[in-house]
Coordinates of C-alpha atoms in Angstrom, one line a residue:
X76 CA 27.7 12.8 13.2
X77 CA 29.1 13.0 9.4
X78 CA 27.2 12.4 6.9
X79 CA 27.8 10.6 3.5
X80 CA 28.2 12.6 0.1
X81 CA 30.2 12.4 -3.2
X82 CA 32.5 15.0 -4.4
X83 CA 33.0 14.5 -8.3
X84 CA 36.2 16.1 -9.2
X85 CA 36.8 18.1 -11.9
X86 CA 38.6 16.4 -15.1
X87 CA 37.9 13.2 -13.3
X88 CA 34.6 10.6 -14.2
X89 CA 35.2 8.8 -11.2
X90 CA 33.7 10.7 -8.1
X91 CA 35.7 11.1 -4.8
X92 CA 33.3 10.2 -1.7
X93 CA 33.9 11.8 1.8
X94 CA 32.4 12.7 4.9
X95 CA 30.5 16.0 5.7
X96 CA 31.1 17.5 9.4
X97 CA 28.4 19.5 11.2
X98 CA 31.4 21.6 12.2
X99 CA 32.4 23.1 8.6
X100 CA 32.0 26.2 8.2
X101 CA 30.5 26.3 4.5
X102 CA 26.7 25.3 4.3
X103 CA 25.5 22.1 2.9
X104 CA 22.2 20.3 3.1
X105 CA 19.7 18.1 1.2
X106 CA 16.1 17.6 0.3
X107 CA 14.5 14.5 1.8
X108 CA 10.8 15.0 1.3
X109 CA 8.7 16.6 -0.8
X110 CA 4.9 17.7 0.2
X111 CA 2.3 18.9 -2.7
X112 CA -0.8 20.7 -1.5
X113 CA -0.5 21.0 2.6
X114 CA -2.7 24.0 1.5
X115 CA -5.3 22.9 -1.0
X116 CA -6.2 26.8 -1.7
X117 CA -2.9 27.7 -2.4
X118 CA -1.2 24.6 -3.8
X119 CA 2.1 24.8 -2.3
X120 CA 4.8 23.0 -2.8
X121 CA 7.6 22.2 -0.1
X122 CA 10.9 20.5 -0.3
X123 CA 12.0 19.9 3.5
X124 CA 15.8 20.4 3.5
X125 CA 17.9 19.3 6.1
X126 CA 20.9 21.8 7.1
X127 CA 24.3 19.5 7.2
X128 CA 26.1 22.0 7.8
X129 CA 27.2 25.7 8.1
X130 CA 24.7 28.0 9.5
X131 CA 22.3 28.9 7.1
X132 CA 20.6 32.5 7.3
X133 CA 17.4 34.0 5.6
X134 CA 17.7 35.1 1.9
X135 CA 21.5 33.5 1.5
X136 CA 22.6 32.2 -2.1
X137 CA 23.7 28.6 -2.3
X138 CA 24.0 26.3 -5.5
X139 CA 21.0 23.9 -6.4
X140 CA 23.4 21.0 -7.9
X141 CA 20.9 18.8 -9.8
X142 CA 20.2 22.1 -11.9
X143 CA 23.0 23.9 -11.5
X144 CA 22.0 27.1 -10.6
X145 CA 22.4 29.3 -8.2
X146 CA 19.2 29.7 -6.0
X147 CA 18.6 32.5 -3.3
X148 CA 16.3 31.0 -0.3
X149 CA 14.6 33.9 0.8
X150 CA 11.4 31.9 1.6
X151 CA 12.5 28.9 4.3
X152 CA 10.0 28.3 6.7
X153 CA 9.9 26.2 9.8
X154 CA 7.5 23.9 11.0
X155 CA 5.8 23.7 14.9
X156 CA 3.0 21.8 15.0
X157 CA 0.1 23.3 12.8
X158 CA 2.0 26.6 12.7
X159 CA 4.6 27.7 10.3
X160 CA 7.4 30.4 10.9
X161 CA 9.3 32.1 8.4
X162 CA 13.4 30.8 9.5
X163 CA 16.0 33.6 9.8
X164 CA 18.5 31.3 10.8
X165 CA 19.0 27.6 11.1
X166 CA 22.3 25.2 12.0
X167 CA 23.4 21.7 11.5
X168 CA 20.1 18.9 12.2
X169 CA 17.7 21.4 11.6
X170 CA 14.9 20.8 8.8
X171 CA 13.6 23.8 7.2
X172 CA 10.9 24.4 4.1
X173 CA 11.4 25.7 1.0
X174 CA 8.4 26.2 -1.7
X175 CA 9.2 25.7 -5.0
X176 CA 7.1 24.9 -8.0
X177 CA 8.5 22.2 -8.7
X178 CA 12.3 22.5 -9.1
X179 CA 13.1 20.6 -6.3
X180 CA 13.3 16.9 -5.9
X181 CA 14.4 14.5 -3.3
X182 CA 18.1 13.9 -2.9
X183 CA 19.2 17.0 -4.5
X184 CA 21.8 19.3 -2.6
X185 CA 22.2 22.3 -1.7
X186 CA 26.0 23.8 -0.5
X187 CA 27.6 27.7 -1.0
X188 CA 30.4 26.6 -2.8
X189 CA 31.8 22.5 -3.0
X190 CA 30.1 20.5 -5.7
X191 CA 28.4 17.5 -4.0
X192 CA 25.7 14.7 -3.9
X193 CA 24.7 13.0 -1.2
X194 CA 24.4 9.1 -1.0
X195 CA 22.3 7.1 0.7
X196 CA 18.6 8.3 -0.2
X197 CA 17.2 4.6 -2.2
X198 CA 14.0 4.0 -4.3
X199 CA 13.1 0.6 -3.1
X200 CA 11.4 -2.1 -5.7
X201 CA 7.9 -2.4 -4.9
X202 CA 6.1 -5.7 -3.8
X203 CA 2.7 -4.7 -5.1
X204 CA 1.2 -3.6 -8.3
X205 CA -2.0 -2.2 -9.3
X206 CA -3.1 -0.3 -12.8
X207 CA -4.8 2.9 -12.6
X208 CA -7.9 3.5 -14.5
X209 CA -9.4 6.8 -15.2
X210 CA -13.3 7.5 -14.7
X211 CA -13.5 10.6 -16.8
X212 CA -11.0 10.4 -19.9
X213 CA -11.0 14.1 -19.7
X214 CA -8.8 14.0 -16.9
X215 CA -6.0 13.1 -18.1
X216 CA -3.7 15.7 -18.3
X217 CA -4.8 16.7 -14.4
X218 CA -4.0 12.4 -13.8
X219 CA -0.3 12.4 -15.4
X220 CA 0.3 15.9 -13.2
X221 CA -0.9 14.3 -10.1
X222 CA 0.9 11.1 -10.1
X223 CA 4.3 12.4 -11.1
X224 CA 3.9 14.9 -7.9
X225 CA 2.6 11.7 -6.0
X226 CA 5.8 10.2 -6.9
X227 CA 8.3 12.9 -6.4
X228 CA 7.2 12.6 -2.7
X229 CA 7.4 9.2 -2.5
X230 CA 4.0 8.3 -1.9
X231 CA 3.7 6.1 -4.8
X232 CA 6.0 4.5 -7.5
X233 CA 4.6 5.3 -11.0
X234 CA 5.7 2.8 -14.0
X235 CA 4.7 4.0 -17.8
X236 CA 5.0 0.5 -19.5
X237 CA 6.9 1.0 -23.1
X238 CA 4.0 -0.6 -24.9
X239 CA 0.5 1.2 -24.4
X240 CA -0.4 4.1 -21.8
X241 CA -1.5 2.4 -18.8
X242 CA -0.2 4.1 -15.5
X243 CA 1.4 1.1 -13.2
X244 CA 1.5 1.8 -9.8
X245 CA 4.2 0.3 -7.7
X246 CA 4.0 0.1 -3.5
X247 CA 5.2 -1.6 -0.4
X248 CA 1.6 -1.4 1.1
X249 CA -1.9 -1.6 -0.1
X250 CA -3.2 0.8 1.5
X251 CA -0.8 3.1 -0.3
X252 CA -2.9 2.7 -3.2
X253 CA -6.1 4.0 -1.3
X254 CA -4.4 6.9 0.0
X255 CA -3.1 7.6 -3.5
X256 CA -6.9 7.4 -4.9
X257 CA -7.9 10.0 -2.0
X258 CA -5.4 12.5 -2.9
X259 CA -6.0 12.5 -6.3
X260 CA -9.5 13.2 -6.6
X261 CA -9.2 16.0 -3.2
X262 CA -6.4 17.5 -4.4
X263 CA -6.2 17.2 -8.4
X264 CA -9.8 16.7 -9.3
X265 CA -9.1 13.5 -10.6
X266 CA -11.6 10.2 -10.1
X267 CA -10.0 7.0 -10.8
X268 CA -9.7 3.4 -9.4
X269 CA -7.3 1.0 -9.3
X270 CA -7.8 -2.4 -10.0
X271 CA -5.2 -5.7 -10.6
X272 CA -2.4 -5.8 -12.8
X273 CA -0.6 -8.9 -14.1
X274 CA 3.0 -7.7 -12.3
X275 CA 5.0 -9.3 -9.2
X276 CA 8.0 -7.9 -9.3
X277 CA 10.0 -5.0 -10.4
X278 CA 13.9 -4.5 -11.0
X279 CA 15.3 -1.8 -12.1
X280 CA 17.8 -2.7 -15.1
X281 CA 21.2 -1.2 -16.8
X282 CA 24.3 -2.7 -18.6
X283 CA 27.6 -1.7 -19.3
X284 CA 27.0 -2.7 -23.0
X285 CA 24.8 -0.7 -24.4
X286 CA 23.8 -2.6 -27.3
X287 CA 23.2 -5.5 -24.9
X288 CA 20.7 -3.0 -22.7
X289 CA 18.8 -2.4 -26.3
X290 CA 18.8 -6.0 -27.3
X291 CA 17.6 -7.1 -23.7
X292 CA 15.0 -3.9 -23.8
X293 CA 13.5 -5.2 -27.4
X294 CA 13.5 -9.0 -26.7
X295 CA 11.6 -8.1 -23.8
X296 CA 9.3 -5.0 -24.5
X297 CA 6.0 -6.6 -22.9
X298 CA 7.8 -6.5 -19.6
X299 CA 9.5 -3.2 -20.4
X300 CA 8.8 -0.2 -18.2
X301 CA 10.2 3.5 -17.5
X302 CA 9.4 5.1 -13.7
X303 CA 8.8 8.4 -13.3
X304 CA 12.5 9.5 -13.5
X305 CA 12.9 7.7 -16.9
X306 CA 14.9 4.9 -15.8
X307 CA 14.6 1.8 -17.0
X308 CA 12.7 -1.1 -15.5
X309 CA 12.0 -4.9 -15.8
X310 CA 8.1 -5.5 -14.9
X311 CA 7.9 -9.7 -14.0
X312 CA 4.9 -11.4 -13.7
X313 CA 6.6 -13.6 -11.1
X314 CA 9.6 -14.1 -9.0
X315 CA 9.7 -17.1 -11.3
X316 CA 10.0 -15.4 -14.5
X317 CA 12.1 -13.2 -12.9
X318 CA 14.5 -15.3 -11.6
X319 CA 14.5 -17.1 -14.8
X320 CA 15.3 -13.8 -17.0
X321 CA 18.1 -13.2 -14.7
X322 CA 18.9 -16.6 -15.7
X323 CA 18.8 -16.1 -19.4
X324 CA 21.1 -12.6 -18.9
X325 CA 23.8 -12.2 -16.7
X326 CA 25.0 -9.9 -18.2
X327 CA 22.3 -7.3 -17.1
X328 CA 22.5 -6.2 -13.9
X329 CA 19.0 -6.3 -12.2
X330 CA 18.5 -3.3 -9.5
X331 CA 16.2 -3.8 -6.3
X332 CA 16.7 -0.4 -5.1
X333 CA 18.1 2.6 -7.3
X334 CA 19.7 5.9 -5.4
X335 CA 17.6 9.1 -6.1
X336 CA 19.0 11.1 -8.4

């Protein structure tokens, strides 16, 4: 199978998209999870990479993209079961492990030589919305750090609403809120509840104008969020007053899913 990517070209803003073969010779691959804490006493961090391809080996040198720097992966691990295994080699479909503190996110790439991105990993709009309150106020540095990890796996969607400090959380499931909860007071020491928030609907939002974006962002700045990337986001309290703001501006374009970056 080939898999999608983008190739931006040098000198060039528009990027040039092809298809990655198992079969080529230089390695490429990609983060698609991320997973805090599998050991609580260690707090580790792993980004599961899967190998495109090229046939990666123990301690090779390959350029992380998204940061752009070179990166040596002397520490790839493989996963059976309950056990872990330290990878000396690994082809085309396999998934290996790779701890990091941090510097990894999902979607970023990893090749030896070719600058590329690949497509096709979405954030989808969440359906449900709850705001998270904190039981001990002196938590609160330990409750930022543990939802933005929570996020960067993909566990939760984290809104920080322009006006105020409340922590919206953003899911496809409720129950994704109660696992959330549970990981944050086993894993990050933090206790804290969630309870209902006035939000149906999210879109993510952008404009070729940007004075229009700023105008739209101001005129709007009750409903006016950032996620945990930064991006920009329209919180509505209905598919009503959504539909109706898409109403009022056409102009801005309205997102339902955004591609990791």
């Amino acid at each position: 199978d080939a898999f999608v990517e983008m190739a931006p070209c040098p000198g060039r803003r528009a990027a040039v998209s092809r298809e990655v073969s198992p079969y080529e010779e230089a390695v490429t691959g990609f983060a698609f999870k991320i997973q805090a804490n599998m050991n609580p006493a260690h707090r580790d961090r792993i980004a599961f990479v899967r190998i495109c391809s090229g046939k990666f080996t123990r301690g090779m040198k390959v350029m992380h993209h998204r940061l752009g720097k070179e990166v040596t992966l002397a520490n790839a691990t493989i996963f059976m079961a309950q056990d872990r295994a330290n990878v000396e080699e690994a082809y085309p479909g396999d998934i290996i492990g790779i701890y990091n503190h941090g510097t990894i996110k999902i979607g970023d790439t990893f090749t030896e030589n070719e600058a590329l991105k690949f497509k096709g990993i979405p954030n989808f709009a969440p359906e449900l919305f709850r705001r998270v309150r904190l039981k001990n106020p002196l938590k609160t540095k330990q409750l930022a750090k543990g939802l933005v990890q929570l996020a960067e796996e993909g566990a939760v969607q984290v809104f920080r609403p322009v006006m105020g400090s409340d922590y919206i959380l953003g899911a496809v499931g409720i129950l994704q809120f109660d696992v959330t909860m549970a990981r944050l007071k086993a894993e990050y020491g933090v206790d804290a509840v969630y309870e209902p928030v006035d939000y149906a609907a999210a879109r993510w939002v952008d404009c070729e104008e940007r004075k229009r974006l700023a105008e739209f962002e101001k005129k709007n700045m009750a409903n006016i969020a950032r996620d945990a990337e930064g991006c920009l986001a329209y919180l509505a309290p209905s598919e009503w007053k959504l539909g109706f703001c898409m109403e009022q501006w056409p102009d801005i374009i309205f997102h339902k899913t955004r591609e990791v970056r």
